[in-house]
Amino acid sequence: MTSHPTHLHPVSLDRLRTAPAHAGEAPPDRLGRAMRDLRISVTDRCNFRCSYCMPRDQFGRDHAFLPREALLRFEEITQIARVFAGLGVRKIRLTGGEPLLRKNLPDLVAMLAEIPDVELTLTTNGALLARHARALREAGLRRVTVSLDALDDAVFRQMNDMDFPVADVLAGIDAAAAEGLGPVKVNAVIRRGLNDGQILPLVRHFRNSGHILRFIEYMDVGSTNGWRLDDVLPAQAILDHIHAVHPLQALEPGYGGEVAERWRYADGAGEIGVIASVTRAFCRDCTRMRLSPEGRLFTCLFASQGYDLREHLRAGDSPAQLAGRIAAIWAARSDRYSELRSEATPGTRRIEMSYIGG
Ligand code: SAM
Ligand code: SF4
Ligand code: SF4
C-alpha cells in the first residue's frame, strides 16, 4: 500500500501554542513577502491518474486516501478562510485532487462567496464541469481554471490514464464560458516527449476563443512521478515554438505576484501565458499559503511538513487565536524551493500535488 503524505509528521504547533491573538494583516514573511492567496484543497481524490501527478502504479485501488471524517467540514473551511481574509488574503482558489468530486461543493462556494473583498476561483480537470458549471456560478463562483494537456483524444486519454475523452473537458470549458465563468484559463502541463506535439494544436484551438491558454513547465512536485530535468520543456522553448508560427508580444503582469508570464498574439487573436516554475522560478513573489483537505497549512508547494490547524480549530480556538497562529507561521516562512532546486537533495520526500492542489 502506498503511504499517504499525512504519514509525514506534521510540524508540531507547540512552539506556536503561545502565539498571541492577532488582528489586522499578517506581517510579511522572512523574505518580505505579503500573504495574499490561499489555495484550499477540498479532497485528495481524483477521477484522473495523470502520470505527472497521480501515477496509477502509486495511486492504485488500495491507495489510502483520507477518510471522509478527516476532511475539514465546509463550516470549518469557511471559518479558516474568513480568518485568512482578515489577515490580508485577497484570492482564494479551490483545488484538489479533483475539487468537483467533493460532494455538495456549490454549498461551500456559496459560503465562501460571502466573504467580502476576496476573489474566489476554482481549478478543475474539467471532466465534470459541464454538469456543475451552472450550480457553481449560481453559488457565487466568478472564474474557473481548467487543466487540459492535449487536444488529440488519444493523447488526452493517455495523459489522464482513465480513458476520459477530451470532448468532456471541451464541453466543460464551453459550459463555464456560457455561464460567465470566463475568461476561462486553460492550463497545459507539457512533458517533453509525451505531449509537446500538442502545443500547436492547443494554440490553434484556443486562439480567438477568448480563453487564456497557459503552458506550465513540468515540476518535480511530490515523490511519485519520477521527475527528471530532461523531461522539462523550458517555457522559452515553448514560446519560441509558438512564436515561429504565431508571433507573440510580451504583456505586463496583470497584478503583483502573478505566476504566469503573459503574451499576446501580434495579430490580435488573444492572450497566452507560460508558467516557468522550473527555469524562471518566481519564489520572490510567492504570496501563497495552502490548506490541505484535513486542515494542515503548507507554506510551500514543495514542503514536506504542514501545520495542523484543525486540531486548534476543533479545540475551540477563537478567530483571533487562529489568526495569531497563521500570522506566526507566515512570519516564520523563508521557502524558496524552486530557486534552490538545483541544490535540492534528490529523493527528498515531499507532499503530493494531488494532496495540496498546485
Ligand atoms: N485536479 C485539478 C486539475 O487538474 O486541475 C486540480 C488539482 S491539480 C493538482 C492542479 C494543477 O496542478 C493542474 O493544472 C495540474 O496540471 C498541475 N500539476 C499537477 N502535477 C504537476 C506537475 N508535476 N508539474 C506541473 N504541474 C502539475
Ligand atoms: Fe487529478 Fe489534477 Fe492531479 Fe491530474 S493533475 S491527477 S486531474 S489532481
Ligand atoms: Fe512559492 Fe515554494 Fe513555489 Fe517558490 S517553490 S514559488 S516558495 S510554492
mmCIF file of C-alpha atoms and ligand atoms in Angstrom:
data_model
loop_
_atom_site.group_PDB
_atom_site.id
_atom_site.type_symbol
_atom_site.label_atom_id
_atom_site.label_comp_id
_atom_site.label_asym_id
_atom_site.label_seq_id
_atom_site.Cartn_x
_atom_site.Cartn_y
_atom_site.Cartn_z
ATOM 1 C CA MET A 1 0.000 0.000 0.000
ATOM 2 C CA THR A 2 1.284 3.451 -0.834
ATOM 3 C CA SER A 3 1.874 5.551 2.215
ATOM 4 C CA HIS A 4 -0.113 8.727 2.344
ATOM 5 C CA PRO A 5 1.538 12.108 2.734
ATOM 6 C CA THR A 6 -0.318 12.584 6.003
ATOM 7 C CA HIS A 7 2.049 9.965 7.369
ATOM 8 C CA LEU A 8 4.710 12.619 7.184
ATOM 9 C CA HIS A 9 4.950 14.055 10.640
ATOM 10 C CA PRO A 10 3.244 17.424 10.717
ATOM 11 C CA VAL A 11 5.234 20.153 12.355
ATOM 12 C CA SER A 12 4.034 20.458 15.904
ATOM 13 C CA LEU A 13 2.375 23.723 16.714
ATOM 14 C CA ASP A 14 3.823 23.512 20.197
ATOM 15 C CA ARG A 15 6.207 26.323 19.517
ATOM 16 C CA LEU A 16 3.253 28.341 18.320
ATOM 17 C CA ARG A 17 0.967 27.337 21.176
ATOM 18 C CA THR A 18 1.525 30.652 22.813
ATOM 19 C CA ALA A 19 1.079 32.654 19.595
ATOM 20 C CA PRO A 20 -0.728 35.801 20.709
ATOM 21 C CA ALA A 21 -4.132 36.676 19.275
ATOM 22 C CA HIS A 22 -3.751 38.744 16.120
ATOM 23 C CA ALA A 23 -5.780 41.430 14.384
ATOM 24 C CA GLY A 24 -5.088 43.075 11.014
ATOM 25 C CA GLU A 25 -2.851 41.950 8.171
ATOM 26 C CA ALA A 26 -0.284 39.209 8.646
ATOM 27 C CA PRO A 27 3.270 40.523 8.887
ATOM 28 C CA PRO A 28 5.472 39.803 5.849
ATOM 29 C CA ASP A 29 7.445 36.565 5.859
ATOM 30 C CA ARG A 30 11.212 36.420 6.355
ATOM 31 C CA LEU A 31 11.805 37.335 2.709
ATOM 32 C CA GLY A 32 9.433 40.319 2.884
ATOM 33 C CA ARG A 33 6.539 38.650 1.040
ATOM 34 C CA ALA A 34 2.939 39.505 1.947
ATOM 35 C CA MET A 35 0.308 36.781 2.311
ATOM 36 C CA ARG A 36 -2.307 37.368 -0.397
ATOM 37 C CA ASP A 37 -3.506 33.991 -1.734
ATOM 38 C CA LEU A 38 -4.962 30.884 -0.185
ATOM 39 C CA ARG A 39 -5.314 27.601 -2.056
ATOM 40 C CA ILE A 40 -7.769 25.253 -0.442
ATOM 41 C CA SER A 41 -7.577 21.593 -1.405
ATOM 42 C CA VAL A 42 -11.026 20.120 -0.724
ATOM 43 C CA THR A 43 -10.199 16.475 -1.476
ATOM 44 C CA ASP A 44 -7.167 14.287 -2.158
ATOM 45 C CA ARG A 45 -9.181 12.072 -4.538
ATOM 46 C CA CYS A 46 -9.256 12.360 -8.302
ATOM 47 C CA ASN A 47 -11.008 10.725 -11.235
ATOM 48 C CA PHE A 48 -7.837 11.117 -13.372
ATOM 49 C CA ARG A 49 -4.460 9.468 -12.974
ATOM 50 C CA CYS A 50 -2.221 11.998 -14.752
ATOM 51 C CA SER A 51 1.212 10.394 -14.813
ATOM 52 C CA TYR A 52 2.922 13.608 -13.656
ATOM 53 C CA CYS A 53 0.664 13.918 -10.610
ATOM 54 C CA MET A 54 -1.038 10.667 -9.523
ATOM 55 C CA PRO A 55 0.698 7.878 -11.450
ATOM 56 C CA ARG A 56 -1.550 4.838 -11.432
ATOM 57 C CA ASP A 57 1.105 2.487 -10.079
ATOM 58 C CA GLN A 58 1.387 4.710 -6.995
ATOM 59 C CA PHE A 59 -2.283 5.641 -6.655
ATOM 60 C CA GLY A 60 -3.915 2.258 -7.273
ATOM 61 C CA ARG A 61 -7.037 0.664 -5.905
ATOM 62 C CA ASP A 62 -5.501 0.084 -2.484
ATOM 63 C CA HIS A 63 -4.249 3.633 -2.062
ATOM 64 C CA ALA A 64 -5.124 5.056 1.341
ATOM 65 C CA PHE A 65 -6.993 8.266 0.648
ATOM 66 C CA LEU A 66 -8.164 10.383 3.539
ATOM 67 C CA PRO A 67 -11.305 9.056 5.233
ATOM 68 C CA ARG A 68 -14.275 11.380 4.958
ATOM 69 C CA GLU A 69 -14.329 12.195 8.684
ATOM 70 C CA ALA A 70 -10.770 13.527 8.431
ATOM 71 C CA LEU A 71 -11.778 16.202 5.930
ATOM 72 C CA LEU A 72 -12.475 19.700 7.131
ATOM 73 C CA ARG A 73 -16.208 20.397 7.113
ATOM 74 C CA PHE A 74 -17.467 23.281 4.992
ATOM 75 C CA GLU A 75 -18.143 25.363 8.127
ATOM 76 C CA GLU A 76 -14.553 24.801 9.232
ATOM 77 C CA ILE A 77 -13.108 25.714 5.842
ATOM 78 C CA THR A 78 -15.203 28.881 5.833
ATOM 79 C CA GLN A 79 -14.128 29.794 9.375
ATOM 80 C CA ILE A 80 -10.481 29.422 8.373
ATOM 81 C CA ALA A 81 -10.988 31.304 5.102
ATOM 82 C CA ARG A 82 -12.523 34.229 6.985
ATOM 83 C CA VAL A 83 -9.504 34.374 9.258
ATOM 84 C CA PHE A 84 -7.247 34.418 6.184
ATOM 85 C CA ALA A 85 -9.268 37.237 4.635
ATOM 86 C CA GLY A 86 -8.780 39.225 7.836
ATOM 87 C CA LEU A 87 -5.035 38.616 7.525
ATOM 88 C CA GLY A 88 -4.885 40.128 4.028
ATOM 89 C CA VAL A 89 -5.711 37.253 1.673
ATOM 90 C CA ARG A 90 -7.498 38.586 -1.410
ATOM 91 C CA LYS A 91 -7.747 35.477 -3.555
ATOM 92 C CA ILE A 92 -8.968 32.002 -2.704
ATOM 93 C CA ARG A 93 -8.613 29.114 -5.124
ATOM 94 C CA LEU A 94 -10.425 25.812 -4.585
ATOM 95 C CA THR A 95 -8.453 22.832 -5.793
ATOM 96 C CA GLY A 96 -7.727 19.170 -5.038
ATOM 97 C CA GLY A 97 -7.340 16.327 -6.065
ATOM 98 C CA GLU A 98 -10.319 16.990 -8.218
ATOM 99 C CA PRO A 99 -12.471 19.546 -6.384
ATOM 100 C CA LEU A 100 -15.643 18.639 -8.270
ATOM 101 C CA LEU A 101 -15.514 15.214 -6.598
ATOM 102 C CA ARG A 102 -16.184 16.852 -3.236
ATOM 103 C CA LYS A 103 -19.861 16.332 -2.504
ATOM 104 C CA ASN A 104 -22.031 19.467 -2.498
ATOM 105 C CA LEU A 105 -19.142 21.735 -3.496
ATOM 106 C CA PRO A 106 -21.516 24.559 -4.556
ATOM 107 C CA ASP A 107 -22.607 24.801 -0.894
ATOM 108 C CA LEU A 108 -19.010 25.583 0.053
ATOM 109 C CA VAL A 109 -18.723 28.058 -2.821
ATOM 110 C CA ALA A 110 -21.837 29.850 -1.553
ATOM 111 C CA MET A 111 -20.360 30.106 1.939
ATOM 112 C CA LEU A 112 -17.000 31.386 0.716
ATOM 113 C CA ALA A 113 -18.556 33.785 -1.775
ATOM 114 C CA GLU A 114 -19.997 35.754 1.171
ATOM 115 C CA ILE A 115 -16.536 36.737 2.386
ATOM 116 C CA PRO A 116 -16.024 40.356 1.313
ATOM 117 C CA ASP A 117 -13.085 41.561 -0.829
ATOM 118 C CA VAL A 118 -11.980 38.053 -1.808
ATOM 119 C CA GLU A 119 -11.866 36.731 -5.369
ATOM 120 C CA LEU A 120 -12.996 33.103 -5.455
ATOM 121 C CA THR A 121 -11.799 30.745 -8.194
ATOM 122 C CA LEU A 122 -11.564 27.016 -8.856
ATOM 123 C CA THR A 123 -9.084 24.759 -10.659
ATOM 124 C CA THR A 124 -10.537 21.587 -12.154
ATOM 125 C CA ASN A 125 -9.681 18.904 -14.672
ATOM 126 C CA GLY A 126 -12.964 19.823 -16.324
ATOM 127 C CA ALA A 127 -14.352 16.314 -16.803
ATOM 128 C CA LEU A 128 -17.390 17.057 -14.603
ATOM 129 C CA LEU A 129 -17.537 20.787 -15.242
ATOM 130 C CA ALA A 130 -20.338 20.808 -17.800
ATOM 131 C CA ARG A 131 -22.536 19.150 -15.166
ATOM 132 C CA HIS A 132 -21.645 21.601 -12.388
ATOM 133 C CA ALA A 133 -20.922 24.950 -14.076
ATOM 134 C CA ARG A 134 -24.372 26.428 -13.525
ATOM 135 C CA ALA A 135 -24.648 25.462 -9.847
ATOM 136 C CA LEU A 136 -21.149 26.818 -9.226
ATOM 137 C CA ARG A 137 -21.946 30.119 -10.886
ATOM 138 C CA GLU A 138 -25.253 30.421 -9.064
ATOM 139 C CA ALA A 139 -23.419 29.770 -5.802
ATOM 140 C CA GLY A 140 -21.156 32.753 -6.489
ATOM 141 C CA LEU A 141 -18.081 31.394 -8.277
ATOM 142 C CA ARG A 142 -16.612 34.021 -10.621
ATOM 143 C CA ARG A 143 -13.927 32.234 -12.650
ATOM 144 C CA VAL A 144 -12.502 28.793 -13.360
ATOM 145 C CA THR A 145 -9.185 27.390 -14.498
ATOM 146 C CA VAL A 146 -9.358 24.131 -16.439
ATOM 147 C CA SER A 147 -6.399 21.807 -16.875
ATOM 148 C CA LEU A 148 -6.099 20.361 -20.366
ATOM 149 C CA ASP A 149 -2.860 18.794 -21.578
ATOM 150 C CA ALA A 150 -3.812 17.654 -25.069
ATOM 151 C CA LEU A 151 -6.383 18.255 -27.753
ATOM 152 C CA ASP A 152 -5.906 14.960 -29.511
ATOM 153 C CA ASP A 153 -8.301 12.469 -27.948
ATOM 154 C CA ALA A 154 -5.863 9.547 -27.919
ATOM 155 C CA VAL A 155 -3.096 11.626 -26.320
ATOM 156 C CA PHE A 156 -5.544 13.077 -23.820
ATOM 157 C CA ARG A 157 -6.803 9.627 -22.798
ATOM 158 C CA GLN A 158 -3.212 8.545 -22.344
ATOM 159 C CA MET A 159 -2.435 11.633 -20.227
ATOM 160 C CA ASN A 160 -5.361 11.156 -17.846
ATOM 161 C CA ASP A 161 -4.872 7.373 -17.882
ATOM 162 C CA MET A 162 -8.567 6.823 -17.137
ATOM 163 C CA ASP A 163 -9.806 6.907 -20.712
ATOM 164 C CA PHE A 164 -11.681 10.188 -20.242
ATOM 165 C CA PRO A 165 -12.451 11.707 -23.649
ATOM 166 C CA VAL A 166 -11.224 15.211 -24.393
ATOM 167 C CA ALA A 167 -14.719 16.137 -25.573
ATOM 168 C CA ASP A 168 -15.951 16.145 -21.948
ATOM 169 C CA VAL A 169 -13.362 18.731 -20.942
ATOM 170 C CA LEU A 170 -14.021 20.892 -24.002
ATOM 171 C CA ALA A 171 -17.733 20.748 -23.155
ATOM 172 C CA GLY A 172 -16.851 21.779 -19.595
ATOM 173 C CA ILE A 173 -14.903 24.795 -20.856
ATOM 174 C CA ASP A 174 -17.804 25.804 -23.118
ATOM 175 C CA ALA A 175 -20.312 25.406 -20.287
ATOM 176 C CA ALA A 176 -18.179 27.510 -17.958
ATOM 177 C CA ALA A 177 -17.843 30.261 -20.563
ATOM 178 C CA ALA A 178 -21.580 30.157 -21.285
ATOM 179 C CA GLU A 179 -22.257 30.629 -17.572
ATOM 180 C CA GLY A 180 -19.995 33.687 -17.482
ATOM 181 C CA LEU A 181 -17.162 31.977 -15.569
ATOM 182 C CA GLY A 182 -14.651 33.414 -18.003
ATOM 183 C CA PRO A 183 -12.264 34.266 -19.319
ATOM 184 C CA VAL A 184 -11.503 30.593 -18.707
ATOM 185 C CA LYS A 185 -7.835 29.914 -18.082
ATOM 186 C CA VAL A 186 -6.736 26.637 -19.674
ATOM 187 C CA ASN A 187 -3.588 25.152 -18.125
ATOM 188 C CA ALA A 188 -1.484 22.643 -20.046
ATOM 189 C CA VAL A 189 1.446 20.882 -18.377
ATOM 190 C CA ILE A 190 3.983 19.929 -21.043
ATOM 191 C CA ARG A 191 6.182 16.897 -20.531
ATOM 192 C CA ARG A 192 8.877 16.519 -23.135
ATOM 193 C CA GLY A 193 8.319 13.554 -25.407
ATOM 194 C CA LEU A 194 4.799 12.968 -24.080
ATOM 195 C CA ASN A 195 2.621 15.891 -25.173
ATOM 196 C CA ASP A 196 4.962 18.512 -26.665
ATOM 197 C CA GLY A 197 3.349 17.695 -30.003
ATOM 198 C CA GLN A 198 0.116 19.123 -28.590
ATOM 199 C CA ILE A 199 1.397 22.682 -28.130
ATOM 200 C CA LEU A 200 0.413 23.971 -31.561
ATOM 201 C CA PRO A 201 -2.933 22.109 -31.712
ATOM 202 C CA LEU A 202 -3.847 23.672 -28.339
ATOM 203 C CA VAL A 203 -2.693 27.087 -29.556
ATOM 204 C CA ARG A 204 -4.758 26.796 -32.730
ATOM 205 C CA HIS A 205 -7.830 25.665 -30.818
ATOM 206 C CA PHE A 206 -7.776 28.462 -28.239
ATOM 207 C CA ARG A 207 -6.662 31.383 -30.437
ATOM 208 C CA ASN A 208 -9.636 33.704 -30.899
ATOM 209 C CA SER A 209 -11.663 31.796 -28.291
ATOM 210 C CA GLY A 210 -11.477 34.412 -25.543
ATOM 211 C CA HIS A 211 -9.961 31.750 -23.237
ATOM 212 C CA ILE A 212 -6.404 32.148 -21.969
ATOM 213 C CA LEU A 213 -4.154 29.170 -22.651
ATOM 214 C CA ARG A 214 -1.170 28.792 -20.321
ATOM 215 C CA PHE A 215 1.666 26.326 -20.617
ATOM 216 C CA ILE A 216 3.165 25.028 -17.385
ATOM 217 C CA GLU A 217 6.613 23.552 -17.007
ATOM 218 C CA TYR A 218 6.571 20.027 -15.643
ATOM 219 C CA MET A 219 7.588 20.242 -11.987
ATOM 220 C CA ASP A 220 9.204 17.889 -9.504
ATOM 221 C CA VAL A 221 6.304 18.030 -7.058
ATOM 222 C CA GLY A 222 5.717 15.086 -4.757
ATOM 223 C CA SER A 223 7.861 11.980 -4.764
ATOM 224 C CA THR A 224 5.915 9.662 -7.052
ATOM 225 C CA ASN A 225 6.156 10.993 -10.592
ATOM 226 C CA GLY A 226 9.776 10.045 -11.297
ATOM 227 C CA TRP A 227 10.577 13.599 -12.392
ATOM 228 C CA ARG A 228 13.764 14.188 -14.383
ATOM 229 C CA LEU A 229 15.049 17.568 -15.532
ATOM 230 C CA ASP A 230 15.295 16.133 -19.057
ATOM 231 C CA ASP A 231 11.501 15.782 -19.122
ATOM 232 C CA VAL A 232 11.021 19.531 -18.653
ATOM 233 C CA LEU A 233 10.387 21.510 -21.794
ATOM 234 C CA PRO A 234 11.526 25.023 -20.830
ATOM 235 C CA ALA A 235 8.957 27.799 -21.200
ATOM 236 C CA GLN A 236 11.313 29.651 -23.534
ATOM 237 C CA ALA A 237 11.359 26.682 -25.922
ATOM 238 C CA ILE A 238 7.544 26.591 -25.815
ATOM 239 C CA LEU A 239 7.358 30.323 -26.546
ATOM 240 C CA ASP A 240 9.887 30.069 -29.388
ATOM 241 C CA HIS A 241 7.922 27.209 -30.899
ATOM 242 C CA ILE A 242 4.674 29.209 -30.850
ATOM 243 C CA HIS A 243 6.306 32.495 -31.868
ATOM 244 C CA ALA A 244 7.715 30.901 -35.036
ATOM 245 C CA VAL A 245 4.170 30.247 -36.221
ATOM 246 C CA HIS A 246 2.081 32.879 -34.422
ATOM 247 C CA PRO A 247 4.235 35.890 -33.472
ATOM 248 C CA LEU A 248 3.903 36.961 -29.842
ATOM 249 C CA GLN A 249 4.332 40.230 -27.953
ATOM 250 C CA ALA A 250 5.028 40.471 -24.212
ATOM 251 C CA LEU A 251 2.363 41.886 -21.889
ATOM 252 C CA GLU A 252 2.790 43.460 -18.462
ATOM 253 C CA PRO A 253 1.892 41.293 -15.426
ATOM 254 C CA GLY A 254 -1.816 41.581 -14.554
ATOM 255 C CA TYR A 255 -1.061 42.064 -10.856
ATOM 256 C CA GLY A 256 1.835 41.744 -8.413
ATOM 257 C CA GLY A 257 2.738 38.124 -7.687
ATOM 258 C CA GLU A 258 1.221 36.759 -10.898
ATOM 259 C CA VAL A 259 2.931 33.471 -11.672
ATOM 260 C CA ALA A 260 2.189 33.417 -15.405
ATOM 261 C CA GLU A 261 4.248 35.435 -17.867
ATOM 262 C CA ARG A 262 1.704 36.951 -20.246
ATOM 263 C CA TRP A 263 1.907 37.294 -24.029
ATOM 264 C CA ARG A 264 -0.481 38.395 -26.762
ATOM 265 C CA TYR A 265 -0.705 37.229 -30.341
ATOM 266 C CA ALA A 266 0.575 40.028 -32.574
ATOM 267 C CA ASP A 267 -2.411 39.518 -34.873
ATOM 268 C CA GLY A 268 -4.877 40.206 -32.044
ATOM 269 C CA ALA A 269 -6.047 36.608 -31.600
ATOM 270 C CA GLY A 270 -5.894 36.843 -27.807
ATOM 271 C CA GLU A 271 -3.634 36.166 -24.861
ATOM 272 C CA ILE A 272 -1.497 33.210 -23.776
ATOM 273 C CA GLY A 273 0.875 32.616 -20.877
ATOM 274 C CA VAL A 274 3.661 30.443 -19.578
ATOM 275 C CA ILE A 275 4.340 29.373 -16.007
ATOM 276 C CA ALA A 276 8.069 28.770 -15.861
ATOM 277 C CA SER A 277 8.229 27.321 -12.359
ATOM 278 C CA VAL A 278 11.426 25.402 -13.082
ATOM 279 C CA THR A 279 13.527 27.541 -15.411
ATOM 280 C CA ARG A 280 12.456 31.003 -14.203
ATOM 281 C CA ALA A 281 11.440 30.464 -10.587
ATOM 282 C CA PHE A 282 9.217 33.124 -9.056
ATOM 283 C CA CYS A 283 9.632 32.417 -5.342
ATOM 284 C CA ARG A 284 10.424 36.026 -4.544
ATOM 285 C CA ASP A 285 6.850 36.918 -5.462
ATOM 286 C CA CYS A 286 5.239 33.909 -3.810
ATOM 287 C CA THR A 287 2.325 35.167 -1.745
ATOM 288 C CA ARG A 288 0.531 31.818 -1.384
ATOM 289 C CA MET A 289 -0.478 29.705 1.566
ATOM 290 C CA ARG A 290 -2.009 26.258 1.117
ATOM 291 C CA LEU A 291 -4.612 24.441 3.186
ATOM 292 C CA SER A 292 -4.833 20.660 2.861
ATOM 293 C CA PRO A 293 -8.133 18.721 2.875
ATOM 294 C CA GLU A 294 -7.789 17.834 6.552
ATOM 295 C CA GLY A 295 -6.621 21.216 7.718
ATOM 296 C CA ARG A 296 -2.856 21.337 7.507
ATOM 297 C CA LEU A 297 -1.169 24.523 6.387
ATOM 298 C CA PHE A 298 1.738 24.398 3.957
ATOM 299 C CA THR A 299 3.866 27.435 3.227
ATOM 300 C CA CYS A 300 5.332 25.964 0.015
ATOM 301 C CA LEU A 301 4.262 23.573 -2.719
ATOM 302 C CA PHE A 302 7.434 21.641 -2.038
ATOM 303 C CA ALA A 303 7.075 21.456 1.718
ATOM 304 C CA SER A 304 7.378 18.112 3.435
ATOM 305 C CA GLN A 305 5.672 19.210 6.611
ATOM 306 C CA GLY A 306 2.471 21.001 7.442
ATOM 307 C CA TYR A 307 0.998 22.722 10.479
ATOM 308 C CA ASP A 308 -2.082 21.060 11.922
ATOM 309 C CA LEU A 309 -4.637 23.855 12.163
ATOM 310 C CA ARG A 310 -7.651 21.555 12.529
ATOM 311 C CA GLU A 311 -6.512 20.443 15.953
ATOM 312 C CA HIS A 312 -6.691 24.021 17.206
ATOM 313 C CA LEU A 313 -9.895 24.823 15.404
ATOM 314 C CA ARG A 314 -11.603 21.805 16.953
ATOM 315 C CA ALA A 315 -10.123 22.619 20.354
ATOM 316 C CA GLY A 316 -12.067 25.877 20.249
ATOM 317 C CA ASP A 317 -9.514 28.498 19.200
ATOM 318 C CA SER A 318 -11.110 31.901 18.632
ATOM 319 C CA PRO A 319 -10.690 33.566 15.219
ATOM 320 C CA ALA A 320 -8.136 35.933 16.773
ATOM 321 C CA GLN A 321 -6.158 32.991 18.168
ATOM 322 C CA LEU A 322 -6.227 31.203 14.813
ATOM 323 C CA ALA A 323 -5.116 34.448 13.203
ATOM 324 C CA GLY A 324 -2.230 34.607 15.660
ATOM 325 C CA ARG A 325 -1.089 31.102 14.738
ATOM 326 C CA ILE A 326 -1.359 31.681 10.998
ATOM 327 C CA ALA A 327 0.407 35.039 11.206
ATOM 328 C CA ALA A 328 3.238 33.393 13.166
ATOM 329 C CA ILE A 329 3.535 30.569 10.619
ATOM 330 C CA TRP A 330 3.661 33.070 7.761
ATOM 331 C CA ALA A 331 6.153 35.339 9.531
ATOM 332 C CA ALA A 332 8.492 32.360 10.049
ATOM 333 C CA ARG A 333 8.379 31.339 6.375
ATOM 334 C CA SER A 334 11.517 31.508 4.260
ATOM 335 C CA ASP A 335 10.620 29.000 1.487
ATOM 336 C CA ARG A 336 12.131 29.405 -1.960
ATOM 337 C CA TYR A 337 12.384 25.847 -3.107
ATOM 338 C CA SER A 338 12.289 26.496 -6.839
ATOM 339 C CA GLU A 339 15.126 28.984 -6.619
ATOM 340 C CA LEU A 340 17.186 26.419 -4.730
ATOM 341 C CA ARG A 341 16.050 23.426 -6.800
ATOM 342 C CA SER A 342 19.433 22.759 -8.300
ATOM 343 C CA GLU A 343 20.873 22.270 -4.816
ATOM 344 C CA ALA A 344 17.986 20.103 -3.594
ATOM 345 C CA THR A 345 18.677 16.620 -2.326
ATOM 346 C CA PRO A 346 17.347 14.051 -4.776
ATOM 347 C CA GLY A 347 14.815 11.690 -3.235
ATOM 348 C CA THR A 348 13.634 14.117 -0.563
ATOM 349 C CA ARG A 349 10.110 13.119 0.498
ATOM 350 C CA ARG A 350 7.578 15.816 -0.289
ATOM 351 C CA ILE A 351 3.810 16.213 -0.242
ATOM 352 C CA GLU A 352 1.968 15.165 -3.369
ATOM 353 C CA MET A 353 0.417 17.677 -5.768
ATOM 354 C CA SER A 354 -2.876 15.753 -5.637
ATOM 355 C CA TYR A 355 -2.973 16.392 -1.893
ATOM 356 C CA ILE A 356 -2.115 20.071 -1.855
ATOM 357 C CA GLY A 357 -3.538 21.139 -5.177
ATOM 358 C CA GLY A 358 -0.894 23.012 -7.130
HETATM 359 N N1 SAM B 1 -7.442 18.193 -10.454
HETATM 360 C C1 SAM B 1 -7.442 19.581 -10.729
HETATM 361 C C2 SAM B 1 -6.746 19.872 -12.023
HETATM 362 O O1 SAM B 1 -6.054 19.005 -12.546
HETATM 363 O O2 SAM B 1 -6.912 20.992 -12.500
HETATM 364 C C3 SAM B 1 -6.874 20.438 -9.616
HETATM 365 C C4 SAM B 1 -5.653 19.911 -8.897
HETATM 366 S S1 SAM B 1 -4.200 19.746 -9.902
HETATM 367 C C5 SAM B 1 -3.042 19.113 -8.740
HETATM 368 C C6 SAM B 1 -3.723 21.451 -10.109
HETATM 369 C C7 SAM B 1 -2.769 21.736 -11.226
HETATM 370 O O3 SAM B 1 -1.533 21.147 -10.941
HETATM 371 C C8 SAM B 1 -3.199 21.209 -12.581
HETATM 372 O O4 SAM B 1 -3.242 22.280 -13.511
HETATM 373 C C9 SAM B 1 -2.110 20.243 -12.935
HETATM 374 O O5 SAM B 1 -1.856 20.199 -14.300
HETATM 375 C C10 SAM B 1 -0.948 20.785 -12.155
HETATM 376 N N2 SAM B 1 0.103 19.796 -11.923
HETATM 377 C C11 SAM B 1 -0.006 18.591 -11.314
HETATM 378 N N3 SAM B 1 1.180 17.954 -11.281
HETATM 379 C C12 SAM B 1 2.081 18.775 -11.888
HETATM 380 C C13 SAM B 1 3.469 18.693 -12.180
HETATM 381 N N4 SAM B 1 4.202 17.635 -11.829
HETATM 382 N N5 SAM B 1 4.058 19.734 -12.798
HETATM 383 C C14 SAM B 1 3.347 20.820 -13.144
HETATM 384 N N6 SAM B 1 2.030 20.975 -12.892
HETATM 385 C C15 SAM B 1 1.397 19.960 -12.282
HETATM 386 FE FE1 SF4 B 2 -6.046 14.681 -10.843
HETATM 387 FE FE2 SF4 B 2 -5.465 17.194 -11.334
HETATM 388 FE FE3 SF4 B 2 -3.570 15.523 -10.468
HETATM 389 FE FE4 SF4 B 2 -4.499 15.190 -12.916
HETATM 390 S S1 SF4 B 2 -3.398 16.993 -12.141
HETATM 391 S S2 SF4 B 2 -4.225 13.564 -11.388
HETATM 392 S S3 SF4 B 2 -6.587 15.812 -12.681
HETATM 393 S S4 SF4 B 2 -5.345 16.173 -9.337
HETATM 394 FE FE1 SF4 B 3 6.285 29.530 -3.629
HETATM 395 FE FE2 SF4 B 3 7.564 27.335 -2.815
HETATM 396 FE FE3 SF4 B 3 6.710 27.559 -5.371
HETATM 397 FE FE4 SF4 B 3 8.775 29.035 -4.519
HETATM 398 S S1 SF4 B 3 8.731 26.823 -4.685
HETATM 399 S S2 SF4 B 3 7.021 29.754 -5.763
HETATM 400 S S3 SF4 B 3 8.150 29.442 -2.388
HETATM 401 S S4 SF4 B 3 5.420 27.483 -3.521
#
